[in-house]
């Protein structure tokens, strides 16, 4: 059965739509950003490569995330691809509180000063060259300026995690 209803941007989404969106699969990533003395990190799943030349990726971030404003203020971010065995990063970087997320982690500042986590198999440091706000998330378009792949691994995806994120907040 399909449900066809007009878009309802300021109302609750029908349950069938939420269930359908919950069936989409994504990679699970850590995004880091920094501005001045402030650093932050968060889990992101709405991520995609959007261009080969230039090398561009897109990351959707809700404006209520602490890391959102750090990305806006600094104009940079680092996308970290997680190994399937790194579910511990999900609890570390989930939630709004920035204090403690980096405690005990090995990281170095990238070319832009943004934290690059040493324990992630892949990282892509980006300069943000465009932002869009087509809905309740900001889309950050980042051009890769530095990247590395450190070891063979199986990426962590939403299929490895029991929760789902449909983007309400």
PDB file of C-alpha atoms in Angstrom:
ATOM      1  CA  UNK A   1       0.000   0.000   0.000  1.00  0.00           C
ATOM      2  CA  UNK A   2       1.356   3.440  -0.860  1.00  0.00           C
ATOM      3  CA  UNK A   3       0.391   6.606   0.884  1.00  0.00           C
ATOM      4  CA  UNK A   4       0.193   9.724  -1.220  1.00  0.00           C
ATOM      5  CA  UNK A   5      -0.325  12.893   0.718  1.00  0.00           C
ATOM      6  CA  UNK A   6       0.760  16.446   0.164  1.00  0.00           C
ATOM      7  CA  UNK A   7       4.004  17.524   1.793  1.00  0.00           C
ATOM      8  CA  UNK A   8       3.548  18.697   5.379  1.00  0.00           C
ATOM      9  CA  UNK A   9       6.752  20.539   6.411  1.00  0.00           C
ATOM     10  CA  UNK A  10       5.395  21.964   9.691  1.00  0.00           C
ATOM     11  CA  UNK A  11       3.387  18.974  10.841  1.00  0.00           C
ATOM     12  CA  UNK A  12       4.141  15.468  12.027  1.00  0.00           C
ATOM     13  CA  UNK A  13       5.115  13.013   9.314  1.00  0.00           C
ATOM     14  CA  UNK A  14       2.747  10.076   8.792  1.00  0.00           C
ATOM     15  CA  UNK A  15       3.914   6.916  10.598  1.00  0.00           C
ATOM     16  CA  UNK A  16       4.158   4.971   7.334  1.00  0.00           C
ATOM     17  CA  UNK A  17       6.562   7.579   5.976  1.00  0.00           C
ATOM     18  CA  UNK A  18       8.720   7.347   9.122  1.00  0.00           C
ATOM     19  CA  UNK A  19       8.821   3.571   8.838  1.00  0.00           C
ATOM     20  CA  UNK A  20       9.762   3.814   5.159  1.00  0.00           C
ATOM     21  CA  UNK A  21      12.569   6.294   5.843  1.00  0.00           C
ATOM     22  CA  UNK A  22      13.776   4.037   8.657  1.00  0.00           C
ATOM     23  CA  UNK A  23      14.442   1.290   6.092  1.00  0.00           C
ATOM     24  CA  UNK A  24      17.064   3.360   4.264  1.00  0.00           C
ATOM     25  CA  UNK A  25      20.666   2.299   4.898  1.00  0.00           C
ATOM     26  CA  UNK A  26      23.627   4.601   5.483  1.00  0.00           C
ATOM     27  CA  UNK A  27      27.237   4.593   6.512  1.00  0.00           C
ATOM     28  CA  UNK A  28      27.937   5.785  10.054  1.00  0.00           C
ATOM     29  CA  UNK A  29      30.626   8.441  10.359  1.00  0.00           C
ATOM     30  CA  UNK A  30      32.258  10.782  12.842  1.00  0.00           C
ATOM     31  CA  UNK A  31      32.406  14.424  11.788  1.00  0.00           C
ATOM     32  CA  UNK A  32      34.855  16.717  13.577  1.00  0.00           C
ATOM     33  CA  UNK A  33      35.158  20.476  13.428  1.00  0.00           C
ATOM     34  CA  UNK A  34      36.990  23.184  15.296  1.00  0.00           C
ATOM     35  CA  UNK A  35      37.073  26.943  15.582  1.00  0.00           C
ATOM     36  CA  UNK A  36      39.494  28.807  17.820  1.00  0.00           C
ATOM     37  CA  UNK A  37      39.901  26.807  21.022  1.00  0.00           C
ATOM     38  CA  UNK A  38      36.622  24.937  20.529  1.00  0.00           C
ATOM     39  CA  UNK A  39      36.420  21.481  19.000  1.00  0.00           C
ATOM     40  CA  UNK A  40      33.464  19.211  18.480  1.00  0.00           C
ATOM     41  CA  UNK A  41      32.442  15.929  16.975  1.00  0.00           C
ATOM     42  CA  UNK A  42      29.249  14.124  16.122  1.00  0.00           C
ATOM     43  CA  UNK A  43      27.849  11.044  14.448  1.00  0.00           C
ATOM     44  CA  UNK A  44      26.511  11.574  10.928  1.00  0.00           C
ATOM     45  CA  UNK A  45      24.813   9.202   8.550  1.00  0.00           C
ATOM     46  CA  UNK A  46      23.487  11.477   5.830  1.00  0.00           C
ATOM     47  CA  UNK A  47      26.744  11.648   3.880  1.00  0.00           C
ATOM     48  CA  UNK A  48      27.499  11.217   0.181  1.00  0.00           C
ATOM     49  CA  UNK A  49      30.138  11.818  -2.468  1.00  0.00           C
ATOM     50  CA  UNK A  50      28.610  14.297  -4.908  1.00  0.00           C
ATOM     51  CA  UNK A  51      31.445  15.039  -7.367  1.00  0.00           C
ATOM     52  CA  UNK A  52      34.617  13.462  -8.698  1.00  0.00           C
ATOM     53  CA  UNK A  53      36.169  16.651 -10.129  1.00  0.00           C
ATOM     54  CA  UNK A  54      36.431  18.527  -7.883  1.00  0.00           C
ATOM     55  CA  UNK A  55      36.253  15.880  -5.132  1.00  0.00           C
ATOM     56  CA  UNK A  56      33.159  16.929  -3.165  1.00  0.00           C
ATOM     57  CA  UNK A  57      31.197  15.323  -0.361  1.00  0.00           C
ATOM     58  CA  UNK A  58      27.912  16.385   1.234  1.00  0.00           C
ATOM     59  CA  UNK A  59      27.056  16.069   4.915  1.00  0.00           C
ATOM     60  CA  UNK A  60      23.657  16.913   6.422  1.00  0.00           C
ATOM     61  CA  UNK A  61      23.767  18.370   9.947  1.00  0.00           C
ATOM     62  CA  UNK A  62      20.856  19.536  12.091  1.00  0.00           C
ATOM     63  CA  UNK A  63      21.339  23.167  13.222  1.00  0.00           C
ATOM     64  CA  UNK A  64      20.857  22.226  16.890  1.00  0.00           C
ATOM     65  CA  UNK A  65      24.131  20.240  16.894  1.00  0.00           C
ATOM     66  CA  UNK A  66      27.116  21.904  18.583  1.00  0.00           C
ATOM     67  CA  UNK A  67      29.324  20.851  15.668  1.00  0.00           C
ATOM     68  CA  UNK A  68      27.031  22.652  13.188  1.00  0.00           C
ATOM     69  CA  UNK A  69      28.159  26.115  14.257  1.00  0.00           C
ATOM     70  CA  UNK A  70      31.793  25.040  14.445  1.00  0.00           C
ATOM     71  CA  UNK A  71      31.577  23.992  10.787  1.00  0.00           C
ATOM     72  CA  UNK A  72      29.894  27.282   9.850  1.00  0.00           C
ATOM     73  CA  UNK A  73      32.427  29.382  11.775  1.00  0.00           C
ATOM     74  CA  UNK A  74      35.546  27.524  10.608  1.00  0.00           C
ATOM     75  CA  UNK A  75      34.500  26.641   7.070  1.00  0.00           C
ATOM     76  CA  UNK A  76      36.012  23.190   7.468  1.00  0.00           C
ATOM     77  CA  UNK A  77      35.294  19.677   8.710  1.00  0.00           C
ATOM     78  CA  UNK A  78      36.767  16.191   8.743  1.00  0.00           C
ATOM     79  CA  UNK A  79      34.740  13.118   7.797  1.00  0.00           C
ATOM     80  CA  UNK A  80      35.952   9.912   9.493  1.00  0.00           C
ATOM     81  CA  UNK A  81      34.847   6.530   8.164  1.00  0.00           C
ATOM     82  CA  UNK A  82      34.420   4.010  10.977  1.00  0.00           C
ATOM     83  CA  UNK A  83      35.370   0.346  11.021  1.00  0.00           C
ATOM     84  CA  UNK A  84      32.573  -2.135  11.727  1.00  0.00           C
ATOM     85  CA  UNK A  85      34.378  -2.913  15.008  1.00  0.00           C
ATOM     86  CA  UNK A  86      34.303   0.743  16.158  1.00  0.00           C
ATOM     87  CA  UNK A  87      30.754   0.934  17.540  1.00  0.00           C
ATOM     88  CA  UNK A  88      32.247   2.489  20.684  1.00  0.00           C
ATOM     89  CA  UNK A  89      32.593   5.719  18.681  1.00  0.00           C
ATOM     90  CA  UNK A  90      28.803   5.860  18.344  1.00  0.00           C
ATOM     91  CA  UNK A  91      28.264   6.262  22.079  1.00  0.00           C
ATOM     92  CA  UNK A  92      31.272   8.572  22.463  1.00  0.00           C
ATOM     93  CA  UNK A  93      30.179  11.031  19.763  1.00  0.00           C
ATOM     94  CA  UNK A  94      26.404  10.713  20.093  1.00  0.00           C
ATOM     95  CA  UNK A  95      24.589  13.507  21.886  1.00  0.00           C
ATOM     96  CA  UNK A  96      25.005  17.234  22.352  1.00  0.00           C
ATOM     97  CA  UNK A  97      27.645  17.493  25.098  1.00  0.00           C
ATOM     98  CA  UNK A  98      31.087  18.338  23.623  1.00  0.00           C
ATOM     99  CA  UNK A  99      33.086  17.824  26.836  1.00  0.00           C
ATOM    100  CA  UNK A 100      34.812  14.474  26.969  1.00  0.00           C
ATOM    101  CA  UNK A 101      34.266  13.397  23.372  1.00  0.00           C
ATOM    102  CA  UNK A 102      37.984  13.787  22.641  1.00  0.00           C
ATOM    103  CA  UNK A 103      39.279  12.771  26.079  1.00  0.00           C
ATOM    104  CA  UNK A 104      41.793   9.959  25.711  1.00  0.00           C
ATOM    105  CA  UNK A 105      41.621   9.965  21.903  1.00  0.00           C
ATOM    106  CA  UNK A 106      44.704  10.355  19.754  1.00  0.00           C
ATOM    107  CA  UNK A 107      44.147  13.182  17.282  1.00  0.00           C
ATOM    108  CA  UNK A 108      46.118  15.828  15.461  1.00  0.00           C
ATOM    109  CA  UNK A 109      45.066  19.097  13.842  1.00  0.00           C
ATOM    110  CA  UNK A 110      44.636  18.796  10.076  1.00  0.00           C
ATOM    111  CA  UNK A 111      45.565  21.408   7.474  1.00  0.00           C
ATOM    112  CA  UNK A 112      42.646  23.566   8.619  1.00  0.00           C
ATOM    113  CA  UNK A 113      43.233  22.920  12.335  1.00  0.00           C
ATOM    114  CA  UNK A 114      40.257  20.546  12.448  1.00  0.00           C
ATOM    115  CA  UNK A 115      40.787  17.397  14.568  1.00  0.00           C
ATOM    116  CA  UNK A 116      41.835  14.303  12.591  1.00  0.00           C
ATOM    117  CA  UNK A 117      41.241  11.145  14.637  1.00  0.00           C
ATOM    118  CA  UNK A 118      44.177   8.713  14.499  1.00  0.00           C
ATOM    119  CA  UNK A 119      42.069   5.623  15.290  1.00  0.00           C
ATOM    120  CA  UNK A 120      39.790   5.831  12.239  1.00  0.00           C
ATOM    121  CA  UNK A 121      40.711   3.884   9.103  1.00  0.00           C
ATOM    122  CA  UNK A 122      39.767   6.676   6.678  1.00  0.00           C
ATOM    123  CA  UNK A 123      39.551  10.441   7.001  1.00  0.00           C
ATOM    124  CA  UNK A 124      38.731  13.221   4.552  1.00  0.00           C
ATOM    125  CA  UNK A 125      39.481  16.803   5.513  1.00  0.00           C
ATOM    126  CA  UNK A 126      37.331  19.330   3.663  1.00  0.00           C
ATOM    127  CA  UNK A 127      36.941  23.025   3.134  1.00  0.00           C
ATOM    128  CA  UNK A 128      33.274  23.902   3.044  1.00  0.00           C
ATOM    129  CA  UNK A 129      32.552  25.695  -0.211  1.00  0.00           C
ATOM    130  CA  UNK A 130      28.773  25.761  -0.092  1.00  0.00           C
ATOM    131  CA  UNK A 131      25.860  25.310   2.279  1.00  0.00           C
ATOM    132  CA  UNK A 132      22.226  24.663   1.488  1.00  0.00           C
ATOM    133  CA  UNK A 133      19.208  24.540   3.767  1.00  0.00           C
ATOM    134  CA  UNK A 134      16.486  22.767   1.779  1.00  0.00           C
ATOM    135  CA  UNK A 135      14.712  21.520   4.910  1.00  0.00           C
ATOM    136  CA  UNK A 136      15.453  21.130   8.613  1.00  0.00           C
ATOM    137  CA  UNK A 137      19.127  20.161   8.059  1.00  0.00           C
ATOM    138  CA  UNK A 138      22.017  22.177   6.654  1.00  0.00           C
ATOM    139  CA  UNK A 139      23.829  20.495   3.780  1.00  0.00           C
ATOM    140  CA  UNK A 140      27.542  21.212   3.957  1.00  0.00           C
ATOM    141  CA  UNK A 141      29.323  20.748   0.651  1.00  0.00           C
ATOM    142  CA  UNK A 142      33.003  20.113   1.308  1.00  0.00           C
ATOM    143  CA  UNK A 143      35.914  19.883  -1.098  1.00  0.00           C
ATOM    144  CA  UNK A 144      38.463  17.289  -0.008  1.00  0.00           C
ATOM    145  CA  UNK A 145      41.855  18.902   0.617  1.00  0.00           C
ATOM    146  CA  UNK A 146      43.516  15.992   2.414  1.00  0.00           C
ATOM    147  CA  UNK A 147      42.578  12.335   2.884  1.00  0.00           C
ATOM    148  CA  UNK A 148      44.057   9.086   4.069  1.00  0.00           C
ATOM    149  CA  UNK A 149      43.272   5.385   4.202  1.00  0.00           C
ATOM    150  CA  UNK A 150      45.222   3.727   6.988  1.00  0.00           C
ATOM    151  CA  UNK A 151      44.202   0.049   6.891  1.00  0.00           C
ATOM    152  CA  UNK A 152      41.836  -2.519   5.344  1.00  0.00           C
ATOM    153  CA  UNK A 153      38.448  -2.621   7.039  1.00  0.00           C
ATOM    154  CA  UNK A 154      34.721  -3.175   6.692  1.00  0.00           C
ATOM    155  CA  UNK A 155      32.807   0.122   7.056  1.00  0.00           C
ATOM    156  CA  UNK A 156      30.285   0.546   9.872  1.00  0.00           C
ATOM    157  CA  UNK A 157      26.759   1.050   8.522  1.00  0.00           C
ATOM    158  CA  UNK A 158      23.249   1.465   9.833  1.00  0.00           C
ATOM    159  CA  UNK A 159      22.788  -2.284   9.273  1.00  0.00           C
ATOM    160  CA  UNK A 160      25.263  -2.829  12.153  1.00  0.00           C
ATOM    161  CA  UNK A 161      23.342  -0.538  14.509  1.00  0.00           C
ATOM    162  CA  UNK A 162      19.912  -1.124  16.011  1.00  0.00           C
ATOM    163  CA  UNK A 163      18.817   2.530  16.019  1.00  0.00           C
ATOM    164  CA  UNK A 164      17.533   4.668  13.188  1.00  0.00           C
ATOM    165  CA  UNK A 165      17.733   8.369  12.452  1.00  0.00           C
ATOM    166  CA  UNK A 166      15.010   9.932  10.355  1.00  0.00           C
ATOM    167  CA  UNK A 167      16.105  13.518  10.959  1.00  0.00           C
ATOM    168  CA  UNK A 168      13.403  15.020  13.135  1.00  0.00           C
ATOM    169  CA  UNK A 169      16.072  16.588  15.387  1.00  0.00           C
TER     170      UNK A 169
END
